[in-house]
Structure formats: C-alpha cells, structure tokens
Short mmCIF file of C-alpha atoms in Angstrom, two decimals:
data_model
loop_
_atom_site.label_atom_id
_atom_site.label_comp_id
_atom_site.label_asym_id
_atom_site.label_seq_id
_atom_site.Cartn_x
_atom_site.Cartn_y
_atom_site.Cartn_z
CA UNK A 1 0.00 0.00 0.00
CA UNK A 2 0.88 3.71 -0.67
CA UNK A 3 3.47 4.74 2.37
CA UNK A 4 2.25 8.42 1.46
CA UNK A 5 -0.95 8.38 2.36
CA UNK A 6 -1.40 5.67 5.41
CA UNK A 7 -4.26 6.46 7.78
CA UNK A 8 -4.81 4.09 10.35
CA UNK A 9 -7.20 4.30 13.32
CA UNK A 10 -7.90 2.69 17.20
CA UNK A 11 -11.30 2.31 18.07
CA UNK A 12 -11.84 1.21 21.44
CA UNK A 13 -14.95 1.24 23.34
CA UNK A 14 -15.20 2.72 26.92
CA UNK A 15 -16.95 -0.63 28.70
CA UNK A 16 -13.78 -1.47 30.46
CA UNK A 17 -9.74 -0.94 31.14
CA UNK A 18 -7.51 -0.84 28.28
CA UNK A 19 -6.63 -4.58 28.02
CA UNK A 20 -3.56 -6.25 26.48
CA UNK A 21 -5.20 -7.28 22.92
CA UNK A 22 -5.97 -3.75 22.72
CA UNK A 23 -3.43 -1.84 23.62
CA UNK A 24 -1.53 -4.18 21.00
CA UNK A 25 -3.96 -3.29 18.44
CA UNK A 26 -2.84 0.22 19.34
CA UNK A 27 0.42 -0.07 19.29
CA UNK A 28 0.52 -1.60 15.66
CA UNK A 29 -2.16 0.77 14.48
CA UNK A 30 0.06 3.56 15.93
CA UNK A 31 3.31 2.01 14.54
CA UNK A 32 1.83 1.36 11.50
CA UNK A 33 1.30 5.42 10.90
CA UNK A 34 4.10 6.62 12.04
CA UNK A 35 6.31 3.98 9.79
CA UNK A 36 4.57 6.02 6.76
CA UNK A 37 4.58 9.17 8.12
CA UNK A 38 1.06 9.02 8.21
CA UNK A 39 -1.52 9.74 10.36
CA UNK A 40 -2.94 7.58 13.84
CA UNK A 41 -6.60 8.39 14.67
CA UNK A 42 -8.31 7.91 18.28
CA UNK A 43 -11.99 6.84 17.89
CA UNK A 44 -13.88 6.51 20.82
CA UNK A 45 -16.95 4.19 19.55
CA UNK A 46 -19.09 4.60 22.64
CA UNK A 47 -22.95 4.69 21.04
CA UNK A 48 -23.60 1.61 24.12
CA UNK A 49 -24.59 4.19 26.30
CA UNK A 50 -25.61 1.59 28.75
CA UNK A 51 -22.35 -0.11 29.26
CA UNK A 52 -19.65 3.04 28.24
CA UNK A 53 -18.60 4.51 31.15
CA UNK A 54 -16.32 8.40 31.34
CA UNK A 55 -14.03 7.28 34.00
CA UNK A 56 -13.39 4.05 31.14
CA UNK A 57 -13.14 6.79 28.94
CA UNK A 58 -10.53 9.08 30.94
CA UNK A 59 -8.70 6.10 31.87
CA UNK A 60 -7.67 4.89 28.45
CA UNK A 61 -6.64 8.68 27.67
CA UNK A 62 -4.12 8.17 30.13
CA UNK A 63 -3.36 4.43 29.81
CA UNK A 64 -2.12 5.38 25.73
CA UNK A 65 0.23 8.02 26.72
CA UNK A 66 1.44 6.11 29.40
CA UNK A 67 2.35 3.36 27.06
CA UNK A 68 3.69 6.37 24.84
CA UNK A 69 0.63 5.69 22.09
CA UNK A 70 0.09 10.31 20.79
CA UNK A 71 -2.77 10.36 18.22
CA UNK A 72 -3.10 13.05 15.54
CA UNK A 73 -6.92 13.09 15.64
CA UNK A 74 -9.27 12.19 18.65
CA UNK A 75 -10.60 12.75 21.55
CA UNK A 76 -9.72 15.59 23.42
CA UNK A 77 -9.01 14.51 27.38
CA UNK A 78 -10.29 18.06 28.49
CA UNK A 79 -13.78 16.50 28.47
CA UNK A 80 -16.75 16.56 26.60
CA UNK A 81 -16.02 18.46 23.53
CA UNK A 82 -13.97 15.19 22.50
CA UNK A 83 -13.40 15.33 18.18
CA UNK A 84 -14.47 11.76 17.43
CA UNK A 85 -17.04 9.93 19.94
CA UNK A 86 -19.53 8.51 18.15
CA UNK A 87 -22.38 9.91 20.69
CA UNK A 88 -21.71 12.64 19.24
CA UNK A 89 -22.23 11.85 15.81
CA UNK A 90 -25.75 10.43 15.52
CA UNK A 91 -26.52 13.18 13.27
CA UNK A 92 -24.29 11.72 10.56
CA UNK A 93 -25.21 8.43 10.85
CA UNK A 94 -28.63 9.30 10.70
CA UNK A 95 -28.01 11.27 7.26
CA UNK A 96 -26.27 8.13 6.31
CA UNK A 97 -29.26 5.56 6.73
CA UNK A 98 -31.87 7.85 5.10
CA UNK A 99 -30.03 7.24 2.24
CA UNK A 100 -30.05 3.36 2.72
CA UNK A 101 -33.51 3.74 3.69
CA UNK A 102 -34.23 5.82 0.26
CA UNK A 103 -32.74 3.20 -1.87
CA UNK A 104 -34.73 0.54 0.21
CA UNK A 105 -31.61 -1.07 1.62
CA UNK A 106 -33.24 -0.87 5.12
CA UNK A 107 -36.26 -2.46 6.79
CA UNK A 108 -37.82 -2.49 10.27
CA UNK A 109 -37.65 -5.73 12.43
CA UNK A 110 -40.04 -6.56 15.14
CA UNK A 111 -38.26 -10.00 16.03
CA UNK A 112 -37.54 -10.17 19.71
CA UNK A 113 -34.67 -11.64 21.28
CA UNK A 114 -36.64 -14.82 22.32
CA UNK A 115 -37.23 -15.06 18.96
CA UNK A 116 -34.17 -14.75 17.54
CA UNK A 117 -32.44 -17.00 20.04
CA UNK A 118 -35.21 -19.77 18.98
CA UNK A 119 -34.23 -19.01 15.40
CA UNK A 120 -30.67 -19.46 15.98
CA UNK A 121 -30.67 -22.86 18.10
CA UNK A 122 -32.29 -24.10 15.07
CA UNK A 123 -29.97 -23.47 12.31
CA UNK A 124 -27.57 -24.79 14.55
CA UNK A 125 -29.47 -28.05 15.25
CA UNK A 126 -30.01 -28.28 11.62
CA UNK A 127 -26.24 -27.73 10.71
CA UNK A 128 -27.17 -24.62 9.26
CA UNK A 129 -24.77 -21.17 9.48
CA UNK A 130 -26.63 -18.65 12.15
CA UNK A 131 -27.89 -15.77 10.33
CA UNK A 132 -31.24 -13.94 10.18
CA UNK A 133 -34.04 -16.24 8.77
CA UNK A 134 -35.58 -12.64 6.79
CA UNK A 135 -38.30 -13.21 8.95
CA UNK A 136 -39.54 -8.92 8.60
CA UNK A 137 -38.00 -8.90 5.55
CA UNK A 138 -40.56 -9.32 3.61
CA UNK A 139 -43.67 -7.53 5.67
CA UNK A 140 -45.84 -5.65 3.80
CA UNK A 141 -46.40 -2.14 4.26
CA UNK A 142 -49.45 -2.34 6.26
CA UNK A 143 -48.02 -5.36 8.59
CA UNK A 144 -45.00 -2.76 9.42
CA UNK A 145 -47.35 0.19 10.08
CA UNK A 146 -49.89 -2.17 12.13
CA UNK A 147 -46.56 -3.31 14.24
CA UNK A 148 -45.21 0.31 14.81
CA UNK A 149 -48.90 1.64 15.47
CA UNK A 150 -48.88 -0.95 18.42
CA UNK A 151 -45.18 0.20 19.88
CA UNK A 152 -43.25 -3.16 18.57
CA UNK A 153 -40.12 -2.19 19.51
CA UNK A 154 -38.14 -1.75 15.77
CA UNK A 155 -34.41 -2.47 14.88
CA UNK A 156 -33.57 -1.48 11.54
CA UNK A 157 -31.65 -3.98 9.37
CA UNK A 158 -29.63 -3.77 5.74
CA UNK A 159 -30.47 -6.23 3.02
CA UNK A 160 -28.01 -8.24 1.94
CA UNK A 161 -28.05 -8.63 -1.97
CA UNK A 162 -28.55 -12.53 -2.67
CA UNK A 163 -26.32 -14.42 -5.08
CA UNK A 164 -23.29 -11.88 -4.45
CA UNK A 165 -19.84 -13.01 -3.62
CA UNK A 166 -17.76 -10.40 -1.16
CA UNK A 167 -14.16 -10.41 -1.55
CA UNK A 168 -11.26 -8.44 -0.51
CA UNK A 169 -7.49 -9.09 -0.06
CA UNK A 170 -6.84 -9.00 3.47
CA UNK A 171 -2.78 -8.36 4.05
CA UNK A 172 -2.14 -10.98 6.31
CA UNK A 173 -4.12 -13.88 5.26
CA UNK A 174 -4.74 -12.89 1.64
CA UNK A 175 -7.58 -13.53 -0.35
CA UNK A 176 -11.10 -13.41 1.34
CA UNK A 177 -14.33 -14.59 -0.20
CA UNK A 178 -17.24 -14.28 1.29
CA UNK A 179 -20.82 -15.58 0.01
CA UNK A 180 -23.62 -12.81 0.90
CA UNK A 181 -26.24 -16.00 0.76
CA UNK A 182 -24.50 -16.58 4.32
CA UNK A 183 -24.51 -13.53 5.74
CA UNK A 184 -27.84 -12.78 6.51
CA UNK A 185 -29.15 -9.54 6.83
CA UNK A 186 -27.86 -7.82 9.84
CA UNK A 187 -29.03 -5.24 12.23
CA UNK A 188 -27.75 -1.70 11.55
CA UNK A 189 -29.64 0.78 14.47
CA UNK A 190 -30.41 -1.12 17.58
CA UNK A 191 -34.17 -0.54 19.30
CA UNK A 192 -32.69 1.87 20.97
CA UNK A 193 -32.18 3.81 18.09
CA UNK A 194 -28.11 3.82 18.72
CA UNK A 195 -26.57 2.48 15.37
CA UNK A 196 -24.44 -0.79 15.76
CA UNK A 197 -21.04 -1.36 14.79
CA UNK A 198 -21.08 -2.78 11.68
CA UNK A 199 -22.72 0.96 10.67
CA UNK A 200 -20.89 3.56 12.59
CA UNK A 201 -17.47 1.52 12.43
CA UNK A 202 -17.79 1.51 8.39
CA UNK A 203 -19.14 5.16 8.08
CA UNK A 204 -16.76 6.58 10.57
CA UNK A 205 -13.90 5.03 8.97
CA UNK A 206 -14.83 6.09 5.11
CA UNK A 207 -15.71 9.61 6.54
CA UNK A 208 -12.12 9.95 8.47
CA UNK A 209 -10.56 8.80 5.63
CA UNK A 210 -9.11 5.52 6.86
CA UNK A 211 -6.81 3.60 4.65
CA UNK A 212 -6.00 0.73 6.70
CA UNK A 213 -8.37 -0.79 9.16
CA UNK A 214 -5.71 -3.02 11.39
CA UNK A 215 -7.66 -5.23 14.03
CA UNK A 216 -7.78 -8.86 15.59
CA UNK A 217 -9.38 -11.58 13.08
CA UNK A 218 -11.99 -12.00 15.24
CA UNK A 219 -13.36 -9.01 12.93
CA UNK A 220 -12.48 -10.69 9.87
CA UNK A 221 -16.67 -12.03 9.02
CA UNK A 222 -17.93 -8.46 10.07
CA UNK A 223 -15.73 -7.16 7.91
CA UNK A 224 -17.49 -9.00 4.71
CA UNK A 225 -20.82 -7.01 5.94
CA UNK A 226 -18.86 -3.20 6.07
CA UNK A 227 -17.91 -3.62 2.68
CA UNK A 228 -21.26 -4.58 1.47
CA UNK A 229 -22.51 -1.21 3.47
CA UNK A 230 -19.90 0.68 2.21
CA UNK A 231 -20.78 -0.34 -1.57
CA UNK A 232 -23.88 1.04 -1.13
CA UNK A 233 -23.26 4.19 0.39
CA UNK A 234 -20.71 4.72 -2.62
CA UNK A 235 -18.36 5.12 0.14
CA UNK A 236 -14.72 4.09 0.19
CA UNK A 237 -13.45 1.15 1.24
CA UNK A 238 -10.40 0.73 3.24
CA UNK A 239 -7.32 -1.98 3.08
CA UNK A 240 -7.99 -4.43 6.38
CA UNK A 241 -5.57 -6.43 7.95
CA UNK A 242 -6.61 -8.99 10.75
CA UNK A 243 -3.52 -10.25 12.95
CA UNK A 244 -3.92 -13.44 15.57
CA UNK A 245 -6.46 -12.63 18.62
CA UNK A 246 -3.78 -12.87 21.99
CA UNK A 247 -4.04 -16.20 24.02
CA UNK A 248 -2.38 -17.29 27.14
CA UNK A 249 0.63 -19.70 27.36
CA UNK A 250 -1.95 -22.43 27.49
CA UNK A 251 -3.53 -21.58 24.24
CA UNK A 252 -7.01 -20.47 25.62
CA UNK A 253 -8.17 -16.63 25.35
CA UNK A 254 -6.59 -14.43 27.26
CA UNK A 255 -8.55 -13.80 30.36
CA UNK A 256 -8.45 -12.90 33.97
CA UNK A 257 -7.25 -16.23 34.71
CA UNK A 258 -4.31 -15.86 32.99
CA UNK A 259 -3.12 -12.98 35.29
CA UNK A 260 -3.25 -9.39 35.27
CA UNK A 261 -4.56 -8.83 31.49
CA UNK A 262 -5.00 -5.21 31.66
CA UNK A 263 -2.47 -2.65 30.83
CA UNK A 264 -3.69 -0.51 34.45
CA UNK A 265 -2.83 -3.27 36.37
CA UNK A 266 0.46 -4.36 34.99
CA UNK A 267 1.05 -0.49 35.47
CA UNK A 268 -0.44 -0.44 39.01
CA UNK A 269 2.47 -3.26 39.88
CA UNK A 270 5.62 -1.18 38.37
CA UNK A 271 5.92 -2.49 34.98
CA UNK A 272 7.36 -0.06 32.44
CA UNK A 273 6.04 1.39 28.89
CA UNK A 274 9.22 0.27 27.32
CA UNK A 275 8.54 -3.55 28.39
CA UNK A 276 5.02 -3.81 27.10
CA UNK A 277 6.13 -1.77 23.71
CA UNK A 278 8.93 -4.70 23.50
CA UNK A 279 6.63 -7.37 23.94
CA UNK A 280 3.52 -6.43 22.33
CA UNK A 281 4.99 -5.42 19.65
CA UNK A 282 6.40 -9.05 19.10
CA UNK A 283 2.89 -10.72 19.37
CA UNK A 284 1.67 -10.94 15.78
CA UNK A 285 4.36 -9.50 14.52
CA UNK A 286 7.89 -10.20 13.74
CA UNK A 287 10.90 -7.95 14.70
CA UNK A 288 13.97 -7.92 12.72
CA UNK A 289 15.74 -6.86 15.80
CA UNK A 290 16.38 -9.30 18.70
CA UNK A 291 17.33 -7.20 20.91
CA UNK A 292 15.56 -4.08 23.14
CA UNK A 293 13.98 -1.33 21.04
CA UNK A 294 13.27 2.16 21.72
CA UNK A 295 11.02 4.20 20.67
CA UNK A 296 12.62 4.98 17.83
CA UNK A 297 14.10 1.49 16.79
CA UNK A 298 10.00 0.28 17.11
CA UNK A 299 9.10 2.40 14.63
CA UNK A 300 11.81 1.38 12.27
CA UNK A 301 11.34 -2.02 13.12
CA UNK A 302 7.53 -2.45 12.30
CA UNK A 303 6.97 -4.33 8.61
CA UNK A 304 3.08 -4.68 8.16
CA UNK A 305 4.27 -7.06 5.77
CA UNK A 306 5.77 -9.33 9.09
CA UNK A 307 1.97 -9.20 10.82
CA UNK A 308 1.49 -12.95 11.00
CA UNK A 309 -1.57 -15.43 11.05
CA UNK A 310 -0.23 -17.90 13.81
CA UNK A 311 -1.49 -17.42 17.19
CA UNK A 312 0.38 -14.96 19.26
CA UNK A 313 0.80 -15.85 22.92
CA UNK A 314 0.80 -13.41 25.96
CA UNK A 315 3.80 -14.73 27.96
CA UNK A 316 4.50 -13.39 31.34
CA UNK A 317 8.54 -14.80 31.31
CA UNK A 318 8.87 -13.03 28.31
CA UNK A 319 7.46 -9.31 29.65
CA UNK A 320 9.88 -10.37 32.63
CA UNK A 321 12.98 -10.09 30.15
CA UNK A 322 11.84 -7.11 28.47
CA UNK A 323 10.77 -5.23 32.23
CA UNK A 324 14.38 -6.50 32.83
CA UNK A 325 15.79 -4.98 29.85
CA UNK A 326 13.79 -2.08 30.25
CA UNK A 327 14.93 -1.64 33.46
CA UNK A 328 18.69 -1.83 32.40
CA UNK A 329 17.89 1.24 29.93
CA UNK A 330 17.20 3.57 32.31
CA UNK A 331 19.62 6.10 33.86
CA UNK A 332 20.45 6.17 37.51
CA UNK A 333 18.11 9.35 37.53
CA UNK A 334 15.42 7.61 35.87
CA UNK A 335 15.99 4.43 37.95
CA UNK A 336 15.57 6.63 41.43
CA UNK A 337 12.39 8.45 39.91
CA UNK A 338 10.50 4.93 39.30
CA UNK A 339 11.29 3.43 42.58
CA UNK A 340 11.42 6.41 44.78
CA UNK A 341 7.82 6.12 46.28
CA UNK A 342 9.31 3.00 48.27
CA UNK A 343 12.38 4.47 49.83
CA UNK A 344 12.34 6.05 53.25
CA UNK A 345 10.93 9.82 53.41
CA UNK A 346 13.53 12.00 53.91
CA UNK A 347 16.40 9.75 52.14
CA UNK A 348 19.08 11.82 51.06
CA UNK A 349 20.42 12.14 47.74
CA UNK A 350 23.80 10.26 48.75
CA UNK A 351 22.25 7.64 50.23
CA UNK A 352 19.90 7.18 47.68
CA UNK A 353 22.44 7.39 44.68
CA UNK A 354 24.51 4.54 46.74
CA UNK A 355 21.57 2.59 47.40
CA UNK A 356 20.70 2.80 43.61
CA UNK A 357 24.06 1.56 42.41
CA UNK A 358 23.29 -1.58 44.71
CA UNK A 359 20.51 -3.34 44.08
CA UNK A 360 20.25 -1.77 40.59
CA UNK A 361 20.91 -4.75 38.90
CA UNK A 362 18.72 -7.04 41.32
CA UNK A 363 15.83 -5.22 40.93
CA UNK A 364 12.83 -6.04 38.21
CA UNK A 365 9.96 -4.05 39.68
CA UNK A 366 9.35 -1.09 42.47
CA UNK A 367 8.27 -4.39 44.99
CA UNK A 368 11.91 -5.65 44.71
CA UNK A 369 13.49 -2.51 45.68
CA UNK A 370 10.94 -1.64 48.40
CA UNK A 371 12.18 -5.37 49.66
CA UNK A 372 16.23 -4.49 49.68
CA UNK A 373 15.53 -0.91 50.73
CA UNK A 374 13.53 -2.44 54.24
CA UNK A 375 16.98 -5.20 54.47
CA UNK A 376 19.48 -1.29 54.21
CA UNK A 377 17.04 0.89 55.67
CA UNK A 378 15.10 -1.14 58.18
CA UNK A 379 15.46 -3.76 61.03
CA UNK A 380 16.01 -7.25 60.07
CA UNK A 381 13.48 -9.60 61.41
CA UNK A 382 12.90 -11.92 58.60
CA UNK A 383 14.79 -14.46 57.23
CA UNK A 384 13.99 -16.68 54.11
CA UNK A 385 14.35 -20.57 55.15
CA UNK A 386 17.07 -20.78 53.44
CA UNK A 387 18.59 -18.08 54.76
CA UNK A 388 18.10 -19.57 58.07
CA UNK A 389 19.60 -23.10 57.08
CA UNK A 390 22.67 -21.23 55.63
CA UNK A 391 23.09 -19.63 59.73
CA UNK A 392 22.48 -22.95 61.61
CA UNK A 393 24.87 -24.76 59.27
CA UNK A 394 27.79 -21.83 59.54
CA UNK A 395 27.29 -22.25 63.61
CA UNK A 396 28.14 -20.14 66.50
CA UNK A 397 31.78 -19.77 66.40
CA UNK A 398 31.97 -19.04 62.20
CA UNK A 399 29.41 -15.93 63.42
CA UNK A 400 31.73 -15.37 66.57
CA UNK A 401 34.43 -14.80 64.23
CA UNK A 402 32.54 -12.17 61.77
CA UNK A 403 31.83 -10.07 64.81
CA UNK A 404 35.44 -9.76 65.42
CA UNK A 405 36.88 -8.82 61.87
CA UNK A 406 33.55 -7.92 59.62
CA UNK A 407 31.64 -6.00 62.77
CA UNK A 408 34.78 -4.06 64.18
CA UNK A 409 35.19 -0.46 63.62
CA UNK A 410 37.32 0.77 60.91
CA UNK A 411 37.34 -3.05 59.14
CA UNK A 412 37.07 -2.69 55.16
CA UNK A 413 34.85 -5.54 53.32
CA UNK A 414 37.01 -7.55 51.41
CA UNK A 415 40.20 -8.01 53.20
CA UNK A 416 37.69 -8.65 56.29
CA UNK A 417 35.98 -11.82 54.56
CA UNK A 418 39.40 -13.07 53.58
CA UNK A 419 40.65 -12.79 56.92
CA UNK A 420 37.16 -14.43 58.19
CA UNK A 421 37.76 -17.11 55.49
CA UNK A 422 41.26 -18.06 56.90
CA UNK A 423 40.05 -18.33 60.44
CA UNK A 424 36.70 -20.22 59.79
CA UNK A 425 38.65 -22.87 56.82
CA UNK A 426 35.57 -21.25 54.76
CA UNK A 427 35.72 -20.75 51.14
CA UNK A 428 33.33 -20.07 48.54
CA UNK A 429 29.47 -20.26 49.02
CA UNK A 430 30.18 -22.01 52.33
CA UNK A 431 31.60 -18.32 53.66
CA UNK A 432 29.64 -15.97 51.48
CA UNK A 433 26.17 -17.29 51.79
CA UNK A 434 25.78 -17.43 55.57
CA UNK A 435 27.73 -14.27 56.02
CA UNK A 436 24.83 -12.69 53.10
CA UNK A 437 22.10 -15.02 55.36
CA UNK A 438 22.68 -12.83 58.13
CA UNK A 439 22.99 -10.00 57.15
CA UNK A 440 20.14 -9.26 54.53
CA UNK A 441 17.62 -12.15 55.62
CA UNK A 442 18.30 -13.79 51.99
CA UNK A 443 21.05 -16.43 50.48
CA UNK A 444 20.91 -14.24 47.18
CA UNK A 445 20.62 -10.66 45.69
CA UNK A 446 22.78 -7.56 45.46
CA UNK A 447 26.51 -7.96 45.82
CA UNK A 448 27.28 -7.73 49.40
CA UNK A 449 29.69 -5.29 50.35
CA UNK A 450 28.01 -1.96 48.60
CA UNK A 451 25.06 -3.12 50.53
CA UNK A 452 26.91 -3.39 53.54
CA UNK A 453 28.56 0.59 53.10
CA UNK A 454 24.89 1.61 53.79
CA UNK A 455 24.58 -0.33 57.10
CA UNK A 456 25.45 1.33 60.52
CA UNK A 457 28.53 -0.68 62.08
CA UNK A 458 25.77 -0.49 65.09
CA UNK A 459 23.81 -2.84 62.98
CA UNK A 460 25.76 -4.97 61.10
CA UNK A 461 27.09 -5.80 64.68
CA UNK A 462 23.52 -6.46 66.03
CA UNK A 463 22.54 -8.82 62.94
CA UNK A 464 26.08 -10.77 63.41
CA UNK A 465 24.78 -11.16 66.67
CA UNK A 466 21.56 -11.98 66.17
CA UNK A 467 22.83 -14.97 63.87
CA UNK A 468 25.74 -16.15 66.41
CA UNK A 469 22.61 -16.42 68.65
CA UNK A 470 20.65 -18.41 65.74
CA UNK A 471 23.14 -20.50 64.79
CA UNK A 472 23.52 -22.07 68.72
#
C-alpha cells in the first residue's frame, strides 16, 4: 500500500480498562502510521450508552500516553467536547441511513430476542450457518405500520443482496471470499435507536478517511458485511488487515485467569512502557531486531508485511525479560524516579544514589526494591528458610568470628571476609552465603559489600549477633 498516504485508526470502546489485545492493536495501528509518516486516529466508539462509562473513557486517555501511544486526531481529554465519539455523531449516521432507507436497503424488524435466540438454536441443530431467517424482511407495508402503530419495539436492518460473492485481499491472510447468501441480513440501528457497529465503524472510517483498518481476526466475518454497506453508500473502502487474537501460554483466550490482562494493572504493579512496547509489539508480529527497542528502533522495526496469522501468545517470562531490559535502559536518575515512592521519606540524595548503584541490577519491579531498601534501611526480622539453614549450618563460632573482623570499627569488606575465610577454613558459598544469610535475611541478591557501606557498624554488629545467637 501507498506509504504516502497511510491512515490508520484505534477504536476502542469505553466498557472497560484498556486490556492487552488492545493496547496491541494500538500499538501496531500507531506504529503502522508513524512507519509512513502518516496519520494515527483515536476513535472513541461509545454509542452503548448503557455499558460506556467516562471514568473508562478518561482512563484509556491516560493508559495510551502512558504506554507512549500520541494520536493526531481524537478525543480531546479536556472533556466533553472530544473530536471523534460517536455519541456525538448520531446526526451523521442518521443522514447516512436515510439514504439506505431511500434506496430501500433498510427495513424495520419486530423480532424479539426470544425469537431470535429460537431461530438461531435451530440453524444450529439443523447444521445450518446462524444468520437472520428474513423473517420482517418481507412484511408488507401495512403489517409494518400495524406493528409500529402498536409500539413493537423496531431495529432497523440492511439487506443483503442474494447471489453476491464479497471479496477483498486481506494483508495478512490474503484472499477473502465471502458468500452474501451466508450472511444474513444484519441489524444496523439497535431498538434503541443507537446504530451498531457494523454501521458507525464503516461510516466513521470512510468519513475519516481511513486507509488501513488493522484489528484482531476475530473481525475478519464483520468485515465482509462493512464492505457490502460501504458499496452502497458509494463510500470508500479501506485496506484491512486482521492479525492473531492474543491467548495465554496455554492456548485459551486471554482472560483474567491468565493474570493481570489489563495494561492498568500491569502499570499499578511497576511495569514499564518500554517492556510492554517490546513485547507487544512481538505478538503478531515479527521484529527484525532481537534485541531491546526504543522508541525509535520500534518504529523502524515495524513491517506490516511481518503481521502474522499464527497465534500470538501473551507470555509473562517473556514481559519479565523485556521489564528486565527495560529496566537496564534507564539512567540512575530515571531508575531513582520509578522506585522512589518505596524508599524512606527524607532519604538523602547520597544515600539514595549509593543505594541505587546496589541493588540496581537485582531489581525487576518497584516491589523488589521496596524489599532491599527495608533489608538497608530497616530492622532485620525476617529471614527466608534458606537463609536460616545457611546460619544454623555456619554455627556459633563461624558468626563469633565475623563479629570480630567484619563487625569491628574501621574493618574494610574484602580483606575482612578473607581474613574471616582463613580463620573459619571457609571458602566459597560455604563463607559468602551465611555471612549474606545474616545480614540481609536472603542467600541471594545484590553484591554484598556496597550493601553493607549503607549499614550502621551499630547494625551490622547487632545482625552478626543476632545470627551467632541463631546458629547455637
């Protein structure tokens, strides 16, 4: 497709927090216009009044630039002047089915939902495709007036042309055809008198002058019925490209089961823009680049023609690496600022630069460093079993011994533990792991001695003690 002219679009609904699927969607949608130098629009498609919700709304504002997702056109966050929510755009839609309605494209249905349901179980029973039986299709005038005189609640639904064959090229699973003889016709303004989605969505994106509608393939049979609207409204038809729905590790939907699944709460617990960019951007799509990518490198990176058809899998290990490469990426400034809301009020900046440099490298989310700053910062009154197995397995006197070279005034790390090492006939893990047992609570983390420089000699004597007295 032209790389001058690229208009793509994200068109979430505000029923909900931003979850992963989406904010992938996003992301690739996003990607995908900035690759061209085209433009990203932000569509908020909230005509279920019912279940759309302004805090939903507000929220996702915030969730996209936190994930670093800027749109050219949308919604403004100052509030209810927003540019493109579709509440605000009935009048246009409604313009937009007269004309169906003129060229008698459109017809009432009275069918309730019982009905319907009834109708459906069916076709299924029968091994017949579910679609709408044209039960109101063919009313006559004076059965529709009769029904409306008495208050029947009316959808309005498009007529499918019979004996047509829908096709389109989608670009990543190719050639689509579609039979219209199995589509059914399909409801196009709700009884409420919102429209649906397979209206607004095709409308809004032939009016905003979308040229690439870029969304999970669980669209891929509505989009069959938006071209066939779009036909008729003379409108213009966009390029579509449907990439793999996300599923867990164990192949099922992703889901609340699975975890934390929405981007708020996987923000909520510490986990950076730069890992989920890395990741999601990797799920249904194929990065030339193994290694970490900024914001910058994504952009370069991103190849609609890599968007793949297999199934792309959500995997926790794998945000791990890329929070932990994330995390690596940072500058010691930018590394205080994410985990500062866990260190001690009051912390200078000495302190805090030193305690940084530490545990640094140990350190995958805010919860780890709040853990190592309680073991600098704190009192140590928990120890891991391990940790405790390491101390009773050292005993009394190897404890007796650090007190008298590690714990005395003046004594410098390194030439300390040697000295310990000699008098104890420890080497190796057998002198470093009880000697870390004691004095952090843990057999592994940080490297010792710049964790010990932030310790009080007052306490690293007290926690030699308090092992010597453990290890009895």
């Amino acid at each position: 497709m032209s790389t001058d002219s690229v208009v793509t679009r994200f068109a979430p609904s505000p029923t909900g927090y931003l979850h992963l699927g989406n904010a992938r969607t996003a992301l690739l949608n996003f990607l995908a216009a900035r690759k061209a130098g085209g433009r990203f629009i932000l569509r908020v498609e909230d005509t279920d009044e019912a279940r759309s919700n302004e805090d939903f709304m507000t929220a996702l504002f915030a969730d996209l630039h936190w994930l670093g997702i800027d749109w050219d056109e949308g919604p403004d966050i100052g509030g209810p002047h927003a540019i493109y929510r579709q509440q605000q755009r009935r009048a246009i839609y409604e313009e937009w089915l007269s004309r169906l309605d003129v060229a008698g494209l459109t017809y009432p249905c009275f069918c309730t939902p019982a009905e319907l349901n009834i109708q459906r179980k069916r076709q299924l029973a029968s091994g017949q495709p579910p679609r709408y039986a044209g039960t109101c299709r063919n009313l006559t005038q004076e059965e529709r007036a009769d029904r409306l005189v008495r208050g029947l609640p009316a959808a309005l639904r498009f007529r499918v042309p019979h004996g047509q064959v829908v096709q389109f090229v989608d670009l990543v699973h190719g050639e689509q055809r579609f039979n219209s003889d199995d589509i059914g016709d399909f409801i196009i303004r709700r009884t409420d008198g919102s429209t649906a989605f397979f209206f607004s969505n095709a409308v809004d994106d032939a009016l905003m002058d979308v040229t690439l509608v870029l969304r999970g393939d669980d669209h891929m049979t509505n989009t069959p019925r938006q071209i066939l609207l779009l036909q008729a409204l003379g409108l213009r038809i966009p390029q579509y490209a449907h990439v793999a729905l996300l599923l867990g590790m164990d192949g099922s939907p992703l889901s609340k089961r699975h975890g934390d699944t929405s981007l708020r709460e996987l923000r909520d617990r510490g986990y950076l823009p730069g890992a989920l960019r890395n990741h999601l951007v990797r799920l249904g799509h194929s990065c030339v680049t193994d290694g970490w990518l900024d914001d910058a490198a994504l952009i370069a990176d991103f190849d609609l023609t890599r968007l793949g058809r297999a199934a792309a899998k959500f995997d926790d290990a794998q945000l791990r690496h890329w929070q932990k490469e994330t995390v690596a990426h940072l500058s010691a400034e930018e590394f205080a600022d994410w985990i500062r809301s866990v260190l001690p009020q009051g912390l200078d900046a000495e302190h805090e630069a030193q305690f940084v440099a530490a545990v640094r490298g140990n350190v995958e989310l805010p919860s780890d460093a709040k853990v190592w700053a309680k073991v600098v910062f704190g009192k140590l009154d928990e120890f891991e079993p391990a940790a405790l197995a390491a101390i009773r397995e050292a005993g009394e006197t190897f404890f007796g011994e650090a007190l008298k070279l590690i714990g005395h005034p003046g004594a410098e790390f390194k030439p300390a533990v040697k000295a310990l090492g000699q008098a104890t006939g420890k080497k190796g893990p057998g002198l470093f792991m009880p000697l870390r047992a004691a004095l952090t609570g843990f057999t592994h983390g940080p490297e010792l001695a710049p964790m010990l420089a932030l310790l009080p000699l007052a306490e690293v004597q007290a926690r030699l003690e308090h092992a010597r007295r453990l290890a009895v």
